[in-house]
Structure formats: structure tokens, C-alpha cells
Amino acid sequence: MKRYAERTAVDGAAFRCGYGQITALLGHNGAGKSTLFRAAAGLVRLDAGTMLVGGHPPGSTRAQQATSYMPEQPDLYPGVSVWEHISFIALAYGLPGWERRARHLLERFELGDRRDALPHELSQGLRRRLALVMALLHGAEVLLLDEPFNGLDPHSALRLRTTLSDLAAGGAAVVVATHILHDAQRIADQVIVLEHGRVKAGGDLSSLAHKAGLSRQAGLEEVYLALTSEPR
Ligand SMILES: Nc1ncnc2c1ncn2[C@@H]1O[C@H](COP(=O)(O)OP(=O)(O)OP(=O)(O)O)[C@@H](O)[C@H]1O
């Protein structure tokens, strides 16, 4: 449970995100998705309840080493180049031989020729791609990505979906908060629907469709709209 003054951001959000799985965290604006991520990343402390990240308390050194968190509004520093941003992450995690992986990720997200660019010289989608490269650099076993598809063009979104599926196939626990149900439907093994800080429903798409009283072939948007009420 997490409260901000008299406002309860999260309460009753019990679920598990398994290794080797992609979990999509869905919910209206203000449902508590980012608060859960910030708590998992050790940036805010829960007022009650328990959370473990990679088996460790959030904020502990072992949880930090196991986790990579990309906030909804990633911090990029003015005057610091693409390559310098990546070097900083490599230094922070003490990654040996990181340059090869960095070059590979930059190519994968089509930033290979923008190594010297400054954040203000990048479009919104390119800045998001840089933040993704930074989040993926240290090969964390737990990946927490807040709105990673925002601002990506369709090819980049496809590349990201493939990358996340590959990482989950390699054993990572990937958790993605998103409003883009098209992308979530294509990659999620598990969907958690949050409403007012609580888990409204959780499971794979076909079990959620069943819960919503829809055909098991129903798409995620239809299921989401059936399971949730209008935001107030
Ligand atoms: N630093 C803060 N101080 C006060 N209230 C906050 C703070 N951060 C979040 N909240 C409140 O907590 C609730 C959950 O917010 P949160 O950012 O977790 O939602 P979200 O599901 O990520 O929303 P969105 O889809 O809009 O990103 C909201 O009511 C929000 O106003």
C-alpha cells in the first residue's frame, strides 16, 4: 500500500511477475502503475505490504543490481551525448566489455549514427529509444518499463516487441506499463488490470476475456473496456 497525503495510490495490488514472462500492467491514468514501478525500483517506500524484486527488498543493493527501470519520463541530461549517457550507465553498473553491447543496441534501435547527438537534437521517439538502450544495457533479470511504446513509430514498436520477447525467452521478467493495448496484446503472457490502485483482474488474455463474459477470441481493448469502468 502507498499513500500520498490522504490519497491512496496503491492498495490491494497483489500479483506476481514471473521470470521468462512479459507482464503488461494496464489501468486508467492515475491507477497506480508508475507508483508500483517506483516502489519496485526503490524510489518510493510502501507504507504497508510487501514487495520483492528478484527475491530481494526494493532498494537493496541486490534488487538494484537485478533491476532495470525506465521511467515514463526518462531523465536525459542536456549537454550530454547519446554515447555519454550510455557510458554513464555502464560505469554505474560496472559493466565489463559494455561497448560491444552498446553498439549492438544502438544499431538495433537505429541510433548507431547518432552517438554524438545531444538530447535536444533528438526527436521524442529517438529520446525514448535512447532511454530504452540505457535500460537494456546491463541485461537486468527484472525489467520495469513505464510506457516504453510511447512515441515509437510502428517499426520501432515492432523492434521493441521482438527485443522484449527475446529477453523474456532468455529468462528475464519483463514488466511493461502501457496504454497501447495493440502492443500489449502482442507480447503479454500475463495482463494485470489495475483500477484505483487495486488489481481488478489478472491472467492471460483468454482468461480475462472469460472473466469479462466475452469470447476467448476477444481482443485486449474489448476485454479491458469490459472489465473496467469509466475513469472518474
Ligand atoms: N508524488 C506524488 N504526490 C502525490 N500524489 C501522487 C504522486 N505520485 C502519484 N500520485 C498519485 O497517485 C495516484 C497513482 O499515480 P500513478 O502515477 O502511479 O498512476 P499511473 O497509473 O502511472 O497513471 P498514468 O497512466 O497517468 O501514468 C494518482 O492519484 C496520482 O495523482
PDB file of C-alpha atoms and ligand atoms in Angstrom:
ATOM      1  CA  MET A   1       0.000   0.000   0.000  1.00  0.00           C
ATOM      2  CA  LYS A   2       1.217   3.500  -0.859  1.00  0.00           C
ATOM      3  CA  ARG A   3      -0.447   6.743   0.165  1.00  0.00           C
ATOM      4  CA  TYR A   4       0.417  10.272  -0.888  1.00  0.00           C
ATOM      5  CA  ALA A   5      -1.077  12.505   1.857  1.00  0.00           C
ATOM      6  CA  GLU A   6      -4.731  11.448   2.020  1.00  0.00           C
ATOM      7  CA  ARG A   7      -4.690   9.945  -1.481  1.00  0.00           C
ATOM      8  CA  THR A   8      -4.216   6.170  -1.721  1.00  0.00           C
ATOM      9  CA  ALA A   9      -2.181   5.427  -4.849  1.00  0.00           C
ATOM     10  CA  VAL A  10      -1.928   1.643  -4.457  1.00  0.00           C
ATOM     11  CA  ASP A  11      -3.722  -0.741  -2.128  1.00  0.00           C
ATOM     12  CA  GLY A  12      -4.528  -4.403  -2.651  1.00  0.00           C
ATOM     13  CA  ALA A  13      -2.213  -4.852  -5.635  1.00  0.00           C
ATOM     14  CA  ALA A  14      -1.134  -8.474  -5.125  1.00  0.00           C
ATOM     15  CA  PHE A  15       0.352 -10.214  -8.142  1.00  0.00           C
ATOM     16  CA  ARG A  16       3.498 -11.934  -9.306  1.00  0.00           C
ATOM     17  CA  CYS A  17       5.529 -11.272 -12.457  1.00  0.00           C
ATOM     18  CA  GLY A  18       7.397 -14.435 -13.360  1.00  0.00           C
ATOM     19  CA  TYR A  19      10.800 -14.892 -14.952  1.00  0.00           C
ATOM     20  CA  GLY A  20      10.551 -15.751 -18.610  1.00  0.00           C
ATOM     21  CA  GLN A  21       7.286 -13.837 -18.871  1.00  0.00           C
ATOM     22  CA  ILE A  22       6.108 -10.480 -20.107  1.00  0.00           C
ATOM     23  CA  THR A  23       3.558  -8.852 -17.822  1.00  0.00           C
ATOM     24  CA  ALA A  24       1.510  -5.931 -19.116  1.00  0.00           C
ATOM     25  CA  LEU A  25       0.344  -3.562 -16.411  1.00  0.00           C
ATOM     26  CA  LEU A  26      -2.766  -1.729 -17.564  1.00  0.00           C
ATOM     27  CA  GLY A  27      -5.016   0.818 -15.926  1.00  0.00           C
ATOM     28  CA  HIS A  28      -6.535   4.250 -16.285  1.00  0.00           C
ATOM     29  CA  ASN A  29      -4.462   7.381 -15.730  1.00  0.00           C
ATOM     30  CA  GLY A  30      -3.723   7.522 -12.014  1.00  0.00           C
ATOM     31  CA  ALA A  31      -4.459   3.818 -11.438  1.00  0.00           C
ATOM     32  CA  GLY A  32      -1.114   3.327  -9.685  1.00  0.00           C
ATOM     33  CA  LYS A  33       1.124   1.750 -12.365  1.00  0.00           C
ATOM     34  CA  SER A  34       4.028   4.192 -12.048  1.00  0.00           C
ATOM     35  CA  THR A  35       3.753   4.135  -8.261  1.00  0.00           C
ATOM     36  CA  LEU A  36       4.239   0.359  -8.316  1.00  0.00           C
ATOM     37  CA  PHE A  37       7.265   0.744 -10.598  1.00  0.00           C
ATOM     38  CA  ARG A  38       8.757   3.464  -8.417  1.00  0.00           C
ATOM     39  CA  ALA A  39       8.254   1.263  -5.359  1.00  0.00           C
ATOM     40  CA  ALA A  40       9.863  -1.707  -7.138  1.00  0.00           C
ATOM     41  CA  ALA A  41      12.794   0.483  -8.176  1.00  0.00           C
ATOM     42  CA  GLY A  42      13.252   1.590  -4.553  1.00  0.00           C
ATOM     43  CA  LEU A  43      12.398   5.228  -5.293  1.00  0.00           C
ATOM     44  CA  VAL A  44       9.356   5.367  -3.002  1.00  0.00           C
ATOM     45  CA  ARG A  45       8.717   3.317   0.092  1.00  0.00           C
ATOM     46  CA  LEU A  46       5.469   1.400   0.528  1.00  0.00           C
ATOM     47  CA  ASP A  47       3.515   2.373   3.655  1.00  0.00           C
ATOM     48  CA  ALA A  48       2.376  -1.208   4.156  1.00  0.00           C
ATOM     49  CA  GLY A  49       2.616  -4.555   2.417  1.00  0.00           C
ATOM     50  CA  THR A  50       5.500  -6.484   0.907  1.00  0.00           C
ATOM     51  CA  MET A  51       7.181  -6.349  -2.454  1.00  0.00           C
ATOM     52  CA  LEU A  52      10.147  -8.384  -3.638  1.00  0.00           C
ATOM     53  CA  VAL A  53      12.183  -7.711  -6.744  1.00  0.00           C
ATOM     54  CA  GLY A  54      14.297 -10.605  -7.942  1.00  0.00           C
ATOM     55  CA  GLY A  55      13.661 -12.077  -4.477  1.00  0.00           C
ATOM     56  CA  HIS A  56      15.065  -9.016  -2.697  1.00  0.00           C
ATOM     57  CA  PRO A  57      13.549  -5.971  -0.956  1.00  0.00           C
ATOM     58  CA  PRO A  58      13.264  -2.999  -3.344  1.00  0.00           C
ATOM     59  CA  GLY A  59      16.095  -0.527  -2.909  1.00  0.00           C
ATOM     60  CA  SER A  60      18.523  -3.174  -1.622  1.00  0.00           C
ATOM     61  CA  THR A  61      21.806  -3.494  -3.490  1.00  0.00           C
ATOM     62  CA  ARG A  62      20.863  -6.932  -4.823  1.00  0.00           C
ATOM     63  CA  ALA A  63      17.469  -5.706  -6.034  1.00  0.00           C
ATOM     64  CA  GLN A  64      19.135  -2.701  -7.695  1.00  0.00           C
ATOM     65  CA  GLN A  65      21.635  -4.953  -9.455  1.00  0.00           C
ATOM     66  CA  ALA A  66      18.873  -7.257 -10.673  1.00  0.00           C
ATOM     67  CA  THR A  67      16.613  -4.472 -11.904  1.00  0.00           C
ATOM     68  CA  SER A  68      16.450  -2.003 -14.709  1.00  0.00           C
ATOM     69  CA  TYR A  69      13.773   0.679 -14.535  1.00  0.00           C
ATOM     70  CA  MET A  70      12.807   3.049 -17.315  1.00  0.00           C
ATOM     71  CA  PRO A  71      10.547   5.824 -16.014  1.00  0.00           C
ATOM     72  CA  GLU A  72       7.704   7.243 -18.069  1.00  0.00           C
ATOM     73  CA  GLN A  73       9.690  10.478 -18.436  1.00  0.00           C
ATOM     74  CA  PRO A  74      13.289   9.269 -18.658  1.00  0.00           C
ATOM     75  CA  ASP A  75      15.974  11.591 -17.306  1.00  0.00           C
ATOM     76  CA  LEU A  76      18.278  12.725 -20.081  1.00  0.00           C
ATOM     77  CA  TYR A  77      20.884  15.360 -19.382  1.00  0.00           C
ATOM     78  CA  PRO A  78      21.287  18.439 -21.563  1.00  0.00           C
ATOM     79  CA  GLY A  79      24.785  18.742 -22.999  1.00  0.00           C
ATOM     80  CA  VAL A  80      25.445  15.002 -22.580  1.00  0.00           C
ATOM     81  CA  SER A  81      25.686  12.953 -25.771  1.00  0.00           C
ATOM     82  CA  VAL A  82      23.945   9.674 -26.586  1.00  0.00           C
ATOM     83  CA  TRP A  83      27.178   7.717 -26.125  1.00  0.00           C
ATOM     84  CA  GLU A  84      27.998   9.530 -22.859  1.00  0.00           C
ATOM     85  CA  HIS A  85      24.554   8.657 -21.463  1.00  0.00           C
ATOM     86  CA  ILE A  86      25.243   5.010 -22.211  1.00  0.00           C
ATOM     87  CA  SER A  87      28.783   5.179 -20.773  1.00  0.00           C
ATOM     88  CA  PHE A  88      27.347   6.594 -17.565  1.00  0.00           C
ATOM     89  CA  ILE A  89      25.052   3.558 -17.140  1.00  0.00           C
ATOM     90  CA  ALA A  90      27.968   1.211 -17.890  1.00  0.00           C
ATOM     91  CA  LEU A  91      30.059   2.969 -15.246  1.00  0.00           C
ATOM     92  CA  ALA A  92      27.236   2.956 -12.684  1.00  0.00           C
ATOM     93  CA  TYR A  93      26.782  -0.812 -13.034  1.00  0.00           C
ATOM     94  CA  GLY A  94      30.483  -1.556 -13.554  1.00  0.00           C
ATOM     95  CA  LEU A  95      29.803  -3.419 -16.797  1.00  0.00           C
ATOM     96  CA  PRO A  96      32.863  -5.024 -18.370  1.00  0.00           C
ATOM     97  CA  GLY A  97      33.043  -5.005 -22.184  1.00  0.00           C
ATOM     98  CA  TRP A  98      29.876  -2.926 -22.454  1.00  0.00           C
ATOM     99  CA  GLU A  99      30.873  -1.123 -25.668  1.00  0.00           C
ATOM    100  CA  ARG A 100      30.027  -4.063 -27.929  1.00  0.00           C
ATOM    101  CA  ARG A 101      26.574  -4.498 -26.397  1.00  0.00           C
ATOM    102  CA  ALA A 102      26.011  -0.734 -26.524  1.00  0.00           C
ATOM    103  CA  ARG A 103      26.867  -0.627 -30.242  1.00  0.00           C
ATOM    104  CA  HIS A 104      24.569  -3.591 -30.875  1.00  0.00           C
ATOM    105  CA  LEU A 105      21.657  -1.958 -29.007  1.00  0.00           C
ATOM    106  CA  LEU A 106      22.233   1.378 -30.742  1.00  0.00           C
ATOM    107  CA  GLU A 107      22.106  -0.366 -34.111  1.00  0.00           C
ATOM    108  CA  ARG A 108      19.022  -2.321 -33.074  1.00  0.00           C
ATOM    109  CA  PHE A 109      17.192   0.877 -32.177  1.00  0.00           C
ATOM    110  CA  GLU A 110      18.606   2.718 -35.187  1.00  0.00           C
ATOM    111  CA  LEU A 111      20.683   5.184 -33.206  1.00  0.00           C
ATOM    112  CA  GLY A 112      24.038   3.962 -34.482  1.00  0.00           C
ATOM    113  CA  ASP A 113      24.722   7.175 -36.386  1.00  0.00           C
ATOM    114  CA  ARG A 114      23.518   9.443 -33.540  1.00  0.00           C
ATOM    115  CA  ARG A 115      26.175   8.609 -30.954  1.00  0.00           C
ATOM    116  CA  ASP A 116      27.322  12.219 -30.664  1.00  0.00           C
ATOM    117  CA  ALA A 117      23.851  13.778 -30.679  1.00  0.00           C
ATOM    118  CA  LEU A 118      22.612  15.727 -27.656  1.00  0.00           C
ATOM    119  CA  PRO A 119      19.136  15.059 -26.232  1.00  0.00           C
ATOM    120  CA  HIS A 120      17.669  18.304 -27.611  1.00  0.00           C
ATOM    121  CA  GLU A 121      18.807  17.259 -31.101  1.00  0.00           C
ATOM    122  CA  LEU A 122      16.758  14.042 -30.893  1.00  0.00           C
ATOM    123  CA  SER A 123      13.053  13.670 -31.632  1.00  0.00           C
ATOM    124  CA  GLN A 124      10.757  12.423 -28.872  1.00  0.00           C
ATOM    125  CA  GLY A 125      10.804   8.881 -30.261  1.00  0.00           C
ATOM    126  CA  LEU A 126      14.602   8.893 -30.581  1.00  0.00           C
ATOM    127  CA  ARG A 127      14.916  10.058 -26.970  1.00  0.00           C
ATOM    128  CA  ARG A 128      12.643   7.179 -25.924  1.00  0.00           C
ATOM    129  CA  ARG A 129      14.846   4.799 -27.939  1.00  0.00           C
ATOM    130  CA  LEU A 130      17.951   6.112 -26.163  1.00  0.00           C
ATOM    131  CA  ALA A 131      16.235   5.564 -22.801  1.00  0.00           C
ATOM    132  CA  LEU A 132      15.436   2.002 -23.893  1.00  0.00           C
ATOM    133  CA  VAL A 133      19.050   1.339 -24.874  1.00  0.00           C
ATOM    134  CA  MET A 134      20.096   2.631 -21.445  1.00  0.00           C
ATOM    135  CA  ALA A 135      17.523   0.402 -19.729  1.00  0.00           C
ATOM    136  CA  LEU A 136      18.565  -2.681 -21.682  1.00  0.00           C
ATOM    137  CA  LEU A 137      22.322  -2.174 -21.432  1.00  0.00           C
ATOM    138  CA  HIS A 138      23.065  -4.094 -18.292  1.00  0.00           C
ATOM    139  CA  GLY A 139      20.959  -7.136 -19.190  1.00  0.00           C
ATOM    140  CA  ALA A 140      18.891  -6.977 -15.992  1.00  0.00           C
ATOM    141  CA  GLU A 141      16.893 -10.025 -14.974  1.00  0.00           C
ATOM    142  CA  VAL A 142      13.960  -7.779 -13.995  1.00  0.00           C
ATOM    143  CA  LEU A 143      12.963  -5.096 -16.492  1.00  0.00           C
ATOM    144  CA  LEU A 144      10.451  -2.432 -15.459  1.00  0.00           C
ATOM    145  CA  LEU A 145       9.457  -0.294 -18.412  1.00  0.00           C
ATOM    146  CA  ASP A 146       6.959   2.531 -17.912  1.00  0.00           C
ATOM    147  CA  GLU A 147       5.237   3.372 -21.207  1.00  0.00           C
ATOM    148  CA  PRO A 148       8.079   2.097 -23.420  1.00  0.00           C
ATOM    149  CA  PHE A 149       5.959   2.246 -26.605  1.00  0.00           C
ATOM    150  CA  ASN A 150       5.052   5.935 -26.238  1.00  0.00           C
ATOM    151  CA  GLY A 151       6.170   7.938 -29.232  1.00  0.00           C
ATOM    152  CA  LEU A 152       7.651   4.979 -31.133  1.00  0.00           C
ATOM    153  CA  ASP A 153       6.923   4.621 -34.830  1.00  0.00           C
ATOM    154  CA  PRO A 154       5.447   1.264 -35.916  1.00  0.00           C
ATOM    155  CA  HIS A 155       8.812  -0.220 -36.981  1.00  0.00           C
ATOM    156  CA  SER A 156      10.447   0.776 -33.702  1.00  0.00           C
ATOM    157  CA  ALA A 157       7.495  -0.598 -31.740  1.00  0.00           C
ATOM    158  CA  LEU A 158       7.822  -3.899 -33.608  1.00  0.00           C
ATOM    159  CA  ARG A 159      11.562  -3.980 -32.897  1.00  0.00           C
ATOM    160  CA  LEU A 160      10.902  -3.316 -29.227  1.00  0.00           C
ATOM    161  CA  ARG A 161       8.273  -6.059 -29.054  1.00  0.00           C
ATOM    162  CA  THR A 162      10.750  -8.508 -30.599  1.00  0.00           C
ATOM    163  CA  THR A 163      13.506  -7.390 -28.210  1.00  0.00           C
ATOM    164  CA  LEU A 164      11.285  -7.797 -25.150  1.00  0.00           C
ATOM    165  CA  SER A 165      10.064 -11.214 -26.303  1.00  0.00           C
ATOM    166  CA  ASP A 166      13.698 -12.304 -26.823  1.00  0.00           C
ATOM    167  CA  LEU A 167      14.644 -11.078 -23.346  1.00  0.00           C
ATOM    168  CA  ALA A 168      11.730 -12.939 -21.754  1.00  0.00           C
ATOM    169  CA  ALA A 169      12.630 -16.060 -23.761  1.00  0.00           C
ATOM    170  CA  GLY A 170      16.120 -15.680 -22.291  1.00  0.00           C
ATOM    171  CA  GLY A 171      14.634 -15.788 -18.780  1.00  0.00           C
ATOM    172  CA  ALA A 172      14.072 -12.131 -17.843  1.00  0.00           C
ATOM    173  CA  ALA A 173      10.974 -10.936 -16.007  1.00  0.00           C
ATOM    174  CA  VAL A 174       9.683  -8.113 -18.192  1.00  0.00           C
ATOM    175  CA  VAL A 175       7.014  -5.767 -16.848  1.00  0.00           C
ATOM    176  CA  VAL A 176       5.564  -3.115 -19.122  1.00  0.00           C
ATOM    177  CA  ALA A 177       3.059  -0.439 -18.129  1.00  0.00           C
ATOM    178  CA  THR A 178       1.244   0.778 -21.205  1.00  0.00           C
ATOM    179  CA  HIS A 179      -1.924   2.290 -22.592  1.00  0.00           C
ATOM    180  CA  ILE A 180      -1.116   0.935 -26.046  1.00  0.00           C
ATOM    181  CA  LEU A 181      -3.199  -2.215 -25.988  1.00  0.00           C
ATOM    182  CA  HIS A 182      -2.218  -3.167 -29.539  1.00  0.00           C
ATOM    183  CA  ASP A 183       1.382  -3.676 -28.374  1.00  0.00           C
ATOM    184  CA  ALA A 184       0.416  -5.200 -25.024  1.00  0.00           C
ATOM    185  CA  GLN A 185      -1.791  -7.801 -26.694  1.00  0.00           C
ATOM    186  CA  ARG A 186       1.037  -8.912 -28.973  1.00  0.00           C
ATOM    187  CA  ILE A 187       3.622  -9.529 -26.268  1.00  0.00           C
ATOM    188  CA  ALA A 188       1.961 -10.095 -22.899  1.00  0.00           C
ATOM    189  CA  ASP A 189       1.892 -13.533 -21.318  1.00  0.00           C
ATOM    190  CA  GLN A 190       0.078 -12.034 -18.364  1.00  0.00           C
ATOM    191  CA  VAL A 191      -2.085  -8.930 -18.101  1.00  0.00           C
ATOM    192  CA  ILE A 192      -2.724  -7.133 -14.813  1.00  0.00           C
ATOM    193  CA  VAL A 193      -5.522  -4.580 -14.827  1.00  0.00           C
ATOM    194  CA  LEU A 194      -5.260  -2.013 -12.056  1.00  0.00           C
ATOM    195  CA  GLU A 195      -8.162   0.164 -11.013  1.00  0.00           C
ATOM    196  CA  HIS A 196      -7.836   2.766  -8.249  1.00  0.00           C
ATOM    197  CA  GLY A 197      -4.657   1.092  -7.031  1.00  0.00           C
ATOM    198  CA  ARG A 198      -6.179  -2.391  -6.817  1.00  0.00           C
ATOM    199  CA  VAL A 199      -5.890  -5.392  -9.093  1.00  0.00           C
ATOM    200  CA  LYS A 200      -9.180  -5.570 -10.920  1.00  0.00           C
ATOM    201  CA  ALA A 201      -8.211  -8.645 -12.926  1.00  0.00           C
ATOM    202  CA  GLY A 202      -5.130 -10.635 -13.819  1.00  0.00           C
ATOM    203  CA  GLY A 203      -4.238 -13.545 -16.056  1.00  0.00           C
ATOM    204  CA  ASP A 204      -3.692 -14.353 -19.687  1.00  0.00           C
ATOM    205  CA  LEU A 205      -5.868 -12.705 -22.306  1.00  0.00           C
ATOM    206  CA  SER A 206      -8.224 -15.624 -22.772  1.00  0.00           C
ATOM    207  CA  SER A 207      -8.880 -15.986 -19.034  1.00  0.00           C
ATOM    208  CA  LEU A 208      -9.543 -12.250 -18.783  1.00  0.00           C
ATOM    209  CA  ALA A 209     -11.914 -12.467 -21.756  1.00  0.00           C
ATOM    210  CA  HIS A 210     -13.733 -15.297 -19.985  1.00  0.00           C
ATOM    211  CA  LYS A 211     -13.906 -13.227 -16.786  1.00  0.00           C
ATOM    212  CA  ALA A 212     -15.358 -10.329 -18.787  1.00  0.00           C
ATOM    213  CA  GLY A 213     -18.015 -12.635 -20.229  1.00  0.00           C
ATOM    214  CA  LEU A 214     -16.563 -12.332 -23.735  1.00  0.00           C
ATOM    215  CA  SER A 215     -15.490 -14.905 -26.289  1.00  0.00           C
ATOM    216  CA  ARG A 216     -11.965 -16.226 -25.717  1.00  0.00           C
ATOM    217  CA  GLN A 217     -11.036 -14.691 -29.085  1.00  0.00           C
ATOM    218  CA  ALA A 218     -11.824 -11.151 -27.893  1.00  0.00           C
ATOM    219  CA  GLY A 219      -9.070  -8.573 -28.280  1.00  0.00           C
ATOM    220  CA  LEU A 220      -7.395  -6.837 -25.349  1.00  0.00           C
ATOM    221  CA  GLU A 221      -9.101  -3.488 -25.936  1.00  0.00           C
ATOM    222  CA  GLU A 222     -12.546  -5.072 -25.844  1.00  0.00           C
ATOM    223  CA  VAL A 223     -11.620  -7.055 -22.731  1.00  0.00           C
ATOM    224  CA  TYR A 224     -10.130  -4.002 -20.995  1.00  0.00           C
ATOM    225  CA  LEU A 225     -13.185  -1.861 -21.690  1.00  0.00           C
ATOM    226  CA  ALA A 226     -15.497  -4.623 -20.453  1.00  0.00           C
ATOM    227  CA  LEU A 227     -13.513  -5.157 -17.239  1.00  0.00           C
ATOM    228  CA  THR A 228     -13.046  -1.534 -16.235  1.00  0.00           C
ATOM    229  CA  SER A 229     -15.409   1.323 -15.563  1.00  0.00           C
ATOM    230  CA  GLU A 230     -15.150   4.833 -16.992  1.00  0.00           C
ATOM    231  CA  PRO A 231     -12.414   6.811 -15.216  1.00  0.00           C
ATOM    232  CA  ARG A 232     -13.774   9.296 -12.670  1.00  0.00           C
TER     233      ARG A 232
HETATM  234  N1  LIG B   1       4.452  12.317  -5.918  1.00  0.00           N
HETATM  235  C1  LIG B   1       3.123  12.243  -5.766  1.00  0.00           C
HETATM  236  N2  LIG B   1       2.479  13.035  -4.884  1.00  0.00           N
HETATM  237  C2  LIG B   1       1.139  12.966  -4.709  1.00  0.00           C
HETATM  238  N3  LIG B   1       0.339  12.106  -5.374  1.00  0.00           N
HETATM  239  C3  LIG B   1       0.922  11.302  -6.282  1.00  0.00           C
HETATM  240  C4  LIG B   1       2.340  11.321  -6.534  1.00  0.00           C
HETATM  241  N4  LIG B   1       2.620  10.403  -7.489  1.00  0.00           N
HETATM  242  C5  LIG B   1       1.443   9.836  -7.830  1.00  0.00           C
HETATM  243  N5  LIG B   1       0.436  10.367  -7.109  1.00  0.00           N
HETATM  244  C6  LIG B   1      -0.985   9.975  -7.174  1.00  0.00           C
HETATM  245  O1  LIG B   1      -1.040   8.561  -7.022  1.00  0.00           O
HETATM  246  C7  LIG B   1      -2.022   8.020  -7.907  1.00  0.00           C
HETATM  247  C8  LIG B   1      -1.365   6.988  -8.806  1.00  0.00           C
HETATM  248  O2  LIG B   1      -0.484   7.670  -9.728  1.00  0.00           O
HETATM  249  P1  LIG B   1       0.447   6.883 -10.752  1.00  0.00           P
HETATM  250  O3  LIG B   1       1.394   7.883 -11.325  1.00  0.00           O
HETATM  251  O4  LIG B   1       1.007   5.697 -10.079  1.00  0.00           O
HETATM  252  O5  LIG B   1      -0.623   6.420 -11.839  1.00  0.00           O
HETATM  253  P2  LIG B   1      -0.420   5.735 -13.275  1.00  0.00           P
HETATM  254  O6  LIG B   1      -1.285   4.526 -13.292  1.00  0.00           O
HETATM  255  O7  LIG B   1       1.016   5.538 -13.556  1.00  0.00           O
HETATM  256  O8  LIG B   1      -1.037   6.841 -14.221  1.00  0.00           O
HETATM  257  P3  LIG B   1      -0.705   7.251 -15.769  1.00  0.00           P
HETATM  258  O9  LIG B   1      -1.332   6.204 -16.625  1.00  0.00           O
HETATM  259  O10 LIG B   1      -1.395   8.571 -15.901  1.00  0.00           O
HETATM  260  O11 LIG B   1       0.793   7.349 -15.904  1.00  0.00           O
HETATM  261  C9  LIG B   1      -2.638   9.188  -8.656  1.00  0.00           C
HETATM  262  O12 LIG B   1      -3.817   9.567  -7.970  1.00  0.00           O
HETATM  263  C10 LIG B   1      -1.597  10.278  -8.538  1.00  0.00           C
HETATM  264  O13 LIG B   1      -2.173  11.558  -8.566  1.00  0.00           O
END
